PDB file of C-alpha atoms in Angstrom:
ATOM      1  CA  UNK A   1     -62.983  -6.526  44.758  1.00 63.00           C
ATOM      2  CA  UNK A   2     -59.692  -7.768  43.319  1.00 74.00           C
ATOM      3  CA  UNK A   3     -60.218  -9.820  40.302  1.00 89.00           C
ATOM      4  CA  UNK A   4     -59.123 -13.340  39.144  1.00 94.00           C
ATOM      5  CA  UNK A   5     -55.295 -13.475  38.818  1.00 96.00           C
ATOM      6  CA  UNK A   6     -53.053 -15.853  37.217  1.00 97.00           C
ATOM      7  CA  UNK A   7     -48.988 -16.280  36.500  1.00 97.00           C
ATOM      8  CA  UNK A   8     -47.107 -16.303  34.751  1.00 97.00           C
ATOM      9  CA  UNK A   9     -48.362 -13.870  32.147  1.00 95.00           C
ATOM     10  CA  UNK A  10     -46.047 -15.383  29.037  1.00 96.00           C
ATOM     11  CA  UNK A  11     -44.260 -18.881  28.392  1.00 98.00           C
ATOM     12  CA  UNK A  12     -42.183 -20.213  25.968  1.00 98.00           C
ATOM     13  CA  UNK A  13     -40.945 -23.587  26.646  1.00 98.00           C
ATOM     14  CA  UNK A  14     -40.091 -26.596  24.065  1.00 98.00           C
ATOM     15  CA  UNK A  15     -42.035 -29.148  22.905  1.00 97.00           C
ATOM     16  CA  UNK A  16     -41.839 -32.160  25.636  1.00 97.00           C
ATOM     17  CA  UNK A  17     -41.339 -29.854  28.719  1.00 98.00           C
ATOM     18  CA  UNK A  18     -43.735 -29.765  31.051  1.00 98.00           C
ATOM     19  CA  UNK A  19     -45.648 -26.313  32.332  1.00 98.00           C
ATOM     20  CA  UNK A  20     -47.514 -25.073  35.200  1.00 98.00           C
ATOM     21  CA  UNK A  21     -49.930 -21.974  34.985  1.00 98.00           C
ATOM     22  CA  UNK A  22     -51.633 -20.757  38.483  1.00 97.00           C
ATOM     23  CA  UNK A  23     -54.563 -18.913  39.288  1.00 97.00           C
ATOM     24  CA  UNK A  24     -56.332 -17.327  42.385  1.00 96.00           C
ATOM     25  CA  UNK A  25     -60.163 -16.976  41.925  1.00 94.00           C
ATOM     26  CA  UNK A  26     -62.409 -13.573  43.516  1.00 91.00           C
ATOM     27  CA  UNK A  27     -63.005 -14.547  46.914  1.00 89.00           C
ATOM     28  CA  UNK A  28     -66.014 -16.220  47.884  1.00 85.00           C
ATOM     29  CA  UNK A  29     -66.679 -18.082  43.927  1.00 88.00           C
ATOM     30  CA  UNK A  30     -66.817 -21.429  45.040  1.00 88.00           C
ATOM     31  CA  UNK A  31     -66.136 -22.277  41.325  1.00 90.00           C
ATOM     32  CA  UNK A  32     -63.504 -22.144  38.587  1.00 93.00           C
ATOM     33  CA  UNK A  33     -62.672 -22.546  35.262  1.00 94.00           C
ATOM     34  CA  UNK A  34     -59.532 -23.409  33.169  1.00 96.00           C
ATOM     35  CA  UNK A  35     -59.998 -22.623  29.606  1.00 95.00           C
ATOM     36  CA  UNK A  36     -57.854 -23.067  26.771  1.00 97.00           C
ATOM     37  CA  UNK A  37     -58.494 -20.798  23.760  1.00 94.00           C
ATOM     38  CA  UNK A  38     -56.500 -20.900  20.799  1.00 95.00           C
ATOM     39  CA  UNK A  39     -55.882 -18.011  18.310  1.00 91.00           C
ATOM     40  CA  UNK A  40     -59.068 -17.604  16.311  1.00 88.00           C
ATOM     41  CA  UNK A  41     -61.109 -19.701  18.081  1.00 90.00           C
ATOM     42  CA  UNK A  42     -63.492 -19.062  21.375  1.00 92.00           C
ATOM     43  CA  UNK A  43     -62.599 -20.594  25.312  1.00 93.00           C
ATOM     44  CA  UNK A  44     -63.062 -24.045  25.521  1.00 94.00           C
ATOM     45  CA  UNK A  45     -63.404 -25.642  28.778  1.00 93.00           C
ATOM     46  CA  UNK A  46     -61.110 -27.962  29.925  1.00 96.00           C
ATOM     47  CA  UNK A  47     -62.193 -28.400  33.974  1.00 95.00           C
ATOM     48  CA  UNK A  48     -64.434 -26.922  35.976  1.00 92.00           C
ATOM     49  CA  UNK A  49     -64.367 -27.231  39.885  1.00 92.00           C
ATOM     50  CA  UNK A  50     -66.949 -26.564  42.831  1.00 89.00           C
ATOM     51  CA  UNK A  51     -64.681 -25.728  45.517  1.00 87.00           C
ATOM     52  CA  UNK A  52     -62.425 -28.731  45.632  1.00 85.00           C
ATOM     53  CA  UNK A  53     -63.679 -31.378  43.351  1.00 91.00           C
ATOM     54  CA  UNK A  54     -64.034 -31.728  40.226  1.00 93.00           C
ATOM     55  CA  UNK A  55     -67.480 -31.133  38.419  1.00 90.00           C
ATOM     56  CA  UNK A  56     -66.754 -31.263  34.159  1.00 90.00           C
ATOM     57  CA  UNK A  57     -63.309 -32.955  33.071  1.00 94.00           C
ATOM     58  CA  UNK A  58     -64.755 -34.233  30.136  1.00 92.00           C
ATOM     59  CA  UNK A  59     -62.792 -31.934  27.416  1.00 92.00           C
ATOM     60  CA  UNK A  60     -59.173 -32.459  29.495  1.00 96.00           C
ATOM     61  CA  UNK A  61     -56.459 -33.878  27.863  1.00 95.00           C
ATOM     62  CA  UNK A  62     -55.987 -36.621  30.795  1.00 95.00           C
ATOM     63  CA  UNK A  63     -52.942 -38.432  29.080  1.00 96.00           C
ATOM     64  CA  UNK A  64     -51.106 -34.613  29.326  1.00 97.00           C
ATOM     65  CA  UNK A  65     -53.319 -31.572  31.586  1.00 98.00           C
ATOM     66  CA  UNK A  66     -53.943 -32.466  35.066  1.00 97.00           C
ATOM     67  CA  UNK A  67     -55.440 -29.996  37.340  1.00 97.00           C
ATOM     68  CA  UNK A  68     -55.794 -29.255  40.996  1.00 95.00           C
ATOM     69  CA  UNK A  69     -57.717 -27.219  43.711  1.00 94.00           C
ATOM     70  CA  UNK A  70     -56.213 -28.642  47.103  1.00 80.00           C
ATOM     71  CA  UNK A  71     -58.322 -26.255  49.278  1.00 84.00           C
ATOM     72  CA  UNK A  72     -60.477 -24.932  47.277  1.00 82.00           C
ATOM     73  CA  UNK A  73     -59.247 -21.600  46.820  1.00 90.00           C
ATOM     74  CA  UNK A  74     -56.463 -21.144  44.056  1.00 94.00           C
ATOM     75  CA  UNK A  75     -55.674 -23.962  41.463  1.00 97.00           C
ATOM     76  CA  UNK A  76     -52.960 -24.935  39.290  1.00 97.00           C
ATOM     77  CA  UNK A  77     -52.734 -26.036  35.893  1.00 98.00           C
ATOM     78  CA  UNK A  78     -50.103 -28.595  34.620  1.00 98.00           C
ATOM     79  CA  UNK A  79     -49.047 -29.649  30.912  1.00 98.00           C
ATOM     80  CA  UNK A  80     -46.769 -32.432  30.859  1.00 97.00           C
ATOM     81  CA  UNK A  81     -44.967 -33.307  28.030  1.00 96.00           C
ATOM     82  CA  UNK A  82     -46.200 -30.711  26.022  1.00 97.00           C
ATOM     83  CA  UNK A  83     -47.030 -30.480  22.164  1.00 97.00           C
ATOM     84  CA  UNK A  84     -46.596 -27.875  19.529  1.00 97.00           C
ATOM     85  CA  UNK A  85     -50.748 -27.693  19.498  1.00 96.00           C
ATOM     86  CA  UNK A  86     -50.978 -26.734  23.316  1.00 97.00           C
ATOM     87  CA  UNK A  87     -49.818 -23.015  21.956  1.00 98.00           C
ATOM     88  CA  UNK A  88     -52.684 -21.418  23.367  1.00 97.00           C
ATOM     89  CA  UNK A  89     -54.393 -18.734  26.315  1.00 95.00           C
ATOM     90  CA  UNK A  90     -55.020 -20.388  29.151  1.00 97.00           C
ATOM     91  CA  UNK A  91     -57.580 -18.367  30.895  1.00 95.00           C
ATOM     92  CA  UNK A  92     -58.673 -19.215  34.698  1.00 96.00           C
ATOM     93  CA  UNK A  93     -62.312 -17.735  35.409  1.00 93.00           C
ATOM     94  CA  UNK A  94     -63.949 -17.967  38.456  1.00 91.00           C
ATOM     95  CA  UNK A  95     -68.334 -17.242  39.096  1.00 87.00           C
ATOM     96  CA  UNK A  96     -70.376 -16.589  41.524  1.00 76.00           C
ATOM     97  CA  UNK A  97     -72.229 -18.865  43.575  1.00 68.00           C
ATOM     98  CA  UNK A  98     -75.548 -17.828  41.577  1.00 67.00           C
ATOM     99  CA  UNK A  99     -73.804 -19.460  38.195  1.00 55.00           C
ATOM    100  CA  UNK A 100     -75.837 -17.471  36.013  1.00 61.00           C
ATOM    101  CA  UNK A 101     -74.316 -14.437  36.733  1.00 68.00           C
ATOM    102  CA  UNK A 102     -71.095 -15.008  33.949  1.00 77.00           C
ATOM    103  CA  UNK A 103     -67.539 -15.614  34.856  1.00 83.00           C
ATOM    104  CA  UNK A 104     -64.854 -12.783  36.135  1.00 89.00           C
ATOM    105  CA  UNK A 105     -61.735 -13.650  33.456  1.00 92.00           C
ATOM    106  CA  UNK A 106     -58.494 -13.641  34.486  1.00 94.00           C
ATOM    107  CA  UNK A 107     -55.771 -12.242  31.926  1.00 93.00           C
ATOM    108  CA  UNK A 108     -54.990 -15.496  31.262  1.00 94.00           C
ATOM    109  CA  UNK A 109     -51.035 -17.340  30.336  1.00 96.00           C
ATOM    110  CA  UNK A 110     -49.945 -17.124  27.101  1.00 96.00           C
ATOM    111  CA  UNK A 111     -48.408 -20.605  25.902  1.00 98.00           C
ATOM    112  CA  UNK A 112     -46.179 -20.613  22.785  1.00 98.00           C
ATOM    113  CA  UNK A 113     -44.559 -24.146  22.819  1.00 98.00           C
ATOM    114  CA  UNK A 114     -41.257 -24.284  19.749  1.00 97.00           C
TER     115      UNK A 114
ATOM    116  CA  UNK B   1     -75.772 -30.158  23.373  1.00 77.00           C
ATOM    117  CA  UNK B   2     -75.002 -26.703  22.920  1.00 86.00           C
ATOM    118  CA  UNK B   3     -73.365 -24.597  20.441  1.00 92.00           C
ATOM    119  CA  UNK B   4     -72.815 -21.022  19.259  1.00 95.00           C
ATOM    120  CA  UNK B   5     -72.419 -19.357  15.591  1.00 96.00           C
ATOM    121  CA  UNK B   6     -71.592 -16.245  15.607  1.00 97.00           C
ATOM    122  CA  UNK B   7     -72.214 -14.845  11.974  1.00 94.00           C
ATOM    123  CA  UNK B   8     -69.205 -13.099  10.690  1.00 92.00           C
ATOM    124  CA  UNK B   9     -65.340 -13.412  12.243  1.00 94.00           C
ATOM    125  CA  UNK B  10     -64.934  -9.611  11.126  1.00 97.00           C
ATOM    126  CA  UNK B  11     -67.467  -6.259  11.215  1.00 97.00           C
ATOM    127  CA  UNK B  12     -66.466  -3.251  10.208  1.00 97.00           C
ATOM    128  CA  UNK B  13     -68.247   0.393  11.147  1.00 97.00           C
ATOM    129  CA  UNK B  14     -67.830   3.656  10.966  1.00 97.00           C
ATOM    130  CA  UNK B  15     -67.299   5.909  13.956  1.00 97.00           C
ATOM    131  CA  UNK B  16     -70.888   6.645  15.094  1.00 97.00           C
ATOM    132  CA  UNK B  17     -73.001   4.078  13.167  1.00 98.00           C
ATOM    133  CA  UNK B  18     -74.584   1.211  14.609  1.00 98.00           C
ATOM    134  CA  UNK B  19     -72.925  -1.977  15.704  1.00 98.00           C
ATOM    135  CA  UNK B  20     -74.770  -5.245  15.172  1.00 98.00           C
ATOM    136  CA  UNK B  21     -72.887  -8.512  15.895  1.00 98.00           C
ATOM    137  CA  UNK B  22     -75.061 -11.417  15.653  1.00 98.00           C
ATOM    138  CA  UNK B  23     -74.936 -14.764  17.601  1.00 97.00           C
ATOM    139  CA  UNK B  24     -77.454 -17.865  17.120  1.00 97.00           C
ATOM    140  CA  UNK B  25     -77.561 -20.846  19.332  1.00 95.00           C
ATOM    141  CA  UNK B  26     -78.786 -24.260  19.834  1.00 93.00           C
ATOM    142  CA  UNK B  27     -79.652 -25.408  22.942  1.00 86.00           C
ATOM    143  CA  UNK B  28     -81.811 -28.326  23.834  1.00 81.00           C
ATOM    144  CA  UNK B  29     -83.473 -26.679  26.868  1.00 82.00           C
ATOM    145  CA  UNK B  30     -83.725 -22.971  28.119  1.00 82.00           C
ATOM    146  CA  UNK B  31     -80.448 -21.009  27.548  1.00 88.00           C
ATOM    147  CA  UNK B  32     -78.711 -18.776  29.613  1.00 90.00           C
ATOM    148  CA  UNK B  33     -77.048 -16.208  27.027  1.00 92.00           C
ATOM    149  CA  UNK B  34     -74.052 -13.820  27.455  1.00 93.00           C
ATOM    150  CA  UNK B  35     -72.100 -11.680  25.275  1.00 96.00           C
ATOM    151  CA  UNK B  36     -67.925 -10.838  26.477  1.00 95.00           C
ATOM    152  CA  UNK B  37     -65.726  -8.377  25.302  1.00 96.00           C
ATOM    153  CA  UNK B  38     -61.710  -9.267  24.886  1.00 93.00           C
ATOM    154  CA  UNK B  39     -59.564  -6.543  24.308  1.00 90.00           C
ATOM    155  CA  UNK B  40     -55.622  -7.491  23.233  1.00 84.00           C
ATOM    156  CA  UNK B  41     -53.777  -9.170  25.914  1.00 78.00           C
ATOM    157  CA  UNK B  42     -56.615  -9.346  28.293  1.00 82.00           C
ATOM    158  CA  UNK B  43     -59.448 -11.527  29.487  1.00 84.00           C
ATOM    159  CA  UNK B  44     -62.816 -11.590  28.817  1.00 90.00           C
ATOM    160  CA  UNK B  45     -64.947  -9.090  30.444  1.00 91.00           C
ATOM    161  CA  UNK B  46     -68.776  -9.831  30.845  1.00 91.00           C
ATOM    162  CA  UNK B  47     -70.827  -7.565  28.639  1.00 94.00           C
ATOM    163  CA  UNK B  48     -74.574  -8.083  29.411  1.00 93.00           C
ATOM    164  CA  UNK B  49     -76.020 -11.530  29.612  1.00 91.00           C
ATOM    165  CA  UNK B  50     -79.933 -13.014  29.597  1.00 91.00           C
ATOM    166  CA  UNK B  51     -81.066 -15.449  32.600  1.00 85.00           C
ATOM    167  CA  UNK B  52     -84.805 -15.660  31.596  1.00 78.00           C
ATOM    168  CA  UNK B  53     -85.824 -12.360  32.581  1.00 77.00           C
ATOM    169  CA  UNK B  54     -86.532  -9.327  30.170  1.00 86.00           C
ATOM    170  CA  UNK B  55     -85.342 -10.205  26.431  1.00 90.00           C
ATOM    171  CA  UNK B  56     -83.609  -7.299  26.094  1.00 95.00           C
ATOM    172  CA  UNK B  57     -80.908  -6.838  28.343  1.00 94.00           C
ATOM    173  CA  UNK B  58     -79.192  -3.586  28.785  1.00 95.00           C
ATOM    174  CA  UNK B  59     -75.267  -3.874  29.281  1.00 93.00           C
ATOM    175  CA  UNK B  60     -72.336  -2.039  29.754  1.00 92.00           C
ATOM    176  CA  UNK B  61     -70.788   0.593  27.392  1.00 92.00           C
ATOM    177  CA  UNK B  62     -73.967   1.529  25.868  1.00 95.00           C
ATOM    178  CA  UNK B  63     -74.423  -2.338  24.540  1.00 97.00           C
ATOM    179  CA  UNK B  64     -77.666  -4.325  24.715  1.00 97.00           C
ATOM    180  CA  UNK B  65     -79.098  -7.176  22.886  1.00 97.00           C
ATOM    181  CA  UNK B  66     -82.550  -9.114  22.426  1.00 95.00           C
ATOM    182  CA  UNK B  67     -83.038 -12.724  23.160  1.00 94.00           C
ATOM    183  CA  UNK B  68     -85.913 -14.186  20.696  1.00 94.00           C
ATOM    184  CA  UNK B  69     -86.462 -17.606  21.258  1.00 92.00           C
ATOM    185  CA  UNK B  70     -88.769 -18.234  17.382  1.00 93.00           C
ATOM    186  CA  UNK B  71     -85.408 -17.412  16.114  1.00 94.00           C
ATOM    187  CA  UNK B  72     -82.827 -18.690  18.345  1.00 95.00           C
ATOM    188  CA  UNK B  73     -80.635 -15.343  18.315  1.00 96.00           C
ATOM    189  CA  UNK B  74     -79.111 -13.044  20.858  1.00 97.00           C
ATOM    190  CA  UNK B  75     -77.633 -10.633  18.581  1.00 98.00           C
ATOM    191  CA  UNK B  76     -75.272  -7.334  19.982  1.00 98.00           C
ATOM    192  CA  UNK B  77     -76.238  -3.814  19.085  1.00 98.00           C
ATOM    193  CA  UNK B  78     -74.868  -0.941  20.052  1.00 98.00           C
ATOM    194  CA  UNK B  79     -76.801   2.751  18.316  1.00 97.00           C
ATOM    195  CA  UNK B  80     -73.629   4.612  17.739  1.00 97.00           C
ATOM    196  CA  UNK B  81     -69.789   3.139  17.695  1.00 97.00           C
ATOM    197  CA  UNK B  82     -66.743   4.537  19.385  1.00 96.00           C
ATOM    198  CA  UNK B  83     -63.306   3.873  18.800  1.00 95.00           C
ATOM    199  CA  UNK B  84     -62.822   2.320  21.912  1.00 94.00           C
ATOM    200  CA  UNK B  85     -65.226  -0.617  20.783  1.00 96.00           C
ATOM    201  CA  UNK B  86     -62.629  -2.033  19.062  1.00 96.00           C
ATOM    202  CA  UNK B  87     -62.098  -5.398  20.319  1.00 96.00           C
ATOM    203  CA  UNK B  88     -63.348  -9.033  20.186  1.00 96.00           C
ATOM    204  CA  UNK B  89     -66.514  -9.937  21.000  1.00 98.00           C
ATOM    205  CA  UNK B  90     -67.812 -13.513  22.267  1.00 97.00           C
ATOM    206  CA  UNK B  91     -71.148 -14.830  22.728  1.00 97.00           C
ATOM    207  CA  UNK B  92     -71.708 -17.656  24.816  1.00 94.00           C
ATOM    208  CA  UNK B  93     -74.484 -20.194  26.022  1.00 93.00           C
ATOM    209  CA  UNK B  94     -74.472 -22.511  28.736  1.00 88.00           C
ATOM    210  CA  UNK B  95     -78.244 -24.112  29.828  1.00 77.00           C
ATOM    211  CA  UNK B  96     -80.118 -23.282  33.291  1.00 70.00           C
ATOM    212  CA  UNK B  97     -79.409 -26.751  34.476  1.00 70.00           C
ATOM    213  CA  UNK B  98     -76.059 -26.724  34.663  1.00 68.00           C
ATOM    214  CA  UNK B  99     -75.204 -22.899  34.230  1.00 64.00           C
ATOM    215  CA  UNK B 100     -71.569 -23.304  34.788  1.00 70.00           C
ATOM    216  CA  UNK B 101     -70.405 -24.658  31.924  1.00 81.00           C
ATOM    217  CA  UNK B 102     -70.377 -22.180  28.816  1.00 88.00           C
ATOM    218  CA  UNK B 103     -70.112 -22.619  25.584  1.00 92.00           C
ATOM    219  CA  UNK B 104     -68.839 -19.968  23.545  1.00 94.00           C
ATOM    220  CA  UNK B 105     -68.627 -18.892  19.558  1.00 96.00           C
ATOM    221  CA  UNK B 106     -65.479 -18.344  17.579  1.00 95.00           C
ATOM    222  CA  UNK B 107     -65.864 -14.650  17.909  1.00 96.00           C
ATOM    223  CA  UNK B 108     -66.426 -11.096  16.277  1.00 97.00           C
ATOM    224  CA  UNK B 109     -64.222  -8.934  15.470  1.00 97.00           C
ATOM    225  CA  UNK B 110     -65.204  -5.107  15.365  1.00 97.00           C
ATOM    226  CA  UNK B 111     -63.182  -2.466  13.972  1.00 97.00           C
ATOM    227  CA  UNK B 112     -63.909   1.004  13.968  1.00 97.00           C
ATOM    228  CA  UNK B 113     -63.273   3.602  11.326  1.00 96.00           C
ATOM    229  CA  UNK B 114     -62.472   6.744  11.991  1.00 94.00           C
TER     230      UNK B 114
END
């Protein structure tokens, strides 16, 4: 099966821009995951949806991250303005509908904000 | 709440010897447990993981590790290391209520000597 993929790969954009990352889940895993991990550190979550809505937005950033999942399939991922401490890995996961079987990872978007 | 401490940011083995990577959690109510492998530039990649079954789960790559609830540990083992180990290693924990949402350590990371 083809995995979780998300674009861009890299991007480098100054502080007070705004960003949008983009990921397509496995087919069939009703839910996803957008985590942001930052060098040295594990994935934290930052939303988690169940097809279309929302589940867990407790850890986003709502004054800067806003995400969507129109139809329940892919989702985007917007930072706007950004800060110097978004540099991160945004990583978009996606499980299956038994939860307890672990995420699929995609390669995630590297983030460097100057 | 849950959390994750993973006991030492850096290990360090010899080609052939054991790996041991150690994780301990807290978790108010029955865990779910997973370890992940990241190698550079990639996601993470789901190792083994524990869902209340047998306490000691078998993984991929030769990997396995022992859930014992008198000392809240899941710790990674592996009899004899190859190069291509090399790599970060996450443990995670998310509870069998909600199993979605993971929470994961800062991370191990193994490097093998040749």
């Amino acid at each position: 099966e083809a995995g979780v993929a998300q674009s861009p790969r890299y991007k480098i954009i100054e502080k007070r821009q705004s960003v949008a990352f983009w990921c397509n889940p496995i087919s069939g895993h009703a839910t996803l995951y957008w985590y942001q991990q930052i060098l040295g550190q594990g994935p934290k979550l930052l939303i988690q949806f169940q097809n279309n809505g929302v589940v867990d937005d407790s850890q986003l950033p709502k004054d800067r991250f806003s995400a969507e999942r129109l139809k329940g399939v892919d989702s985007t991922l917007k930072i706007q303005p950004a800060k110097l401490e978004d540099s991160a890995v945004y990583l978009c996961a996606s499980s299956h509908p038994q939860a307890n079987y672990g995420y699929t990872f995609g390669s995630g978007t590297r983030l460097t904000v100057v | 709440a849950q959390s994750v401490t993973q006991l030492g940011s850096h290990v360090s083995v010899s080609e052939g010897a054991l790996v041991l990577l150690r994780c301990n959690y807290s978790s108010s109510v029955p865990p779910y447990l997973f370890w992940y492998v990241q190698y550079p530039n990639q996601g993470l990649q789901l190792l083994l993981k524990y869902t209340s079954a047998a306490t000691l789960v078998k993984g991929i790559n030769g990997f396995e590790a022992e859930f014992k609830k008198s000392e809240t540990s899941f710790h990674l083992t592996k009899p004899s290391a190859h190069m291509s180990d090399a790599a970060e290693y996450f443990c995670a924990v998310s509870d069998q209520t909600n199993a979605g949402k993971s929470t994961f350590g800062d991370g191990t990371t193994l490097t093998v000597k040749p």
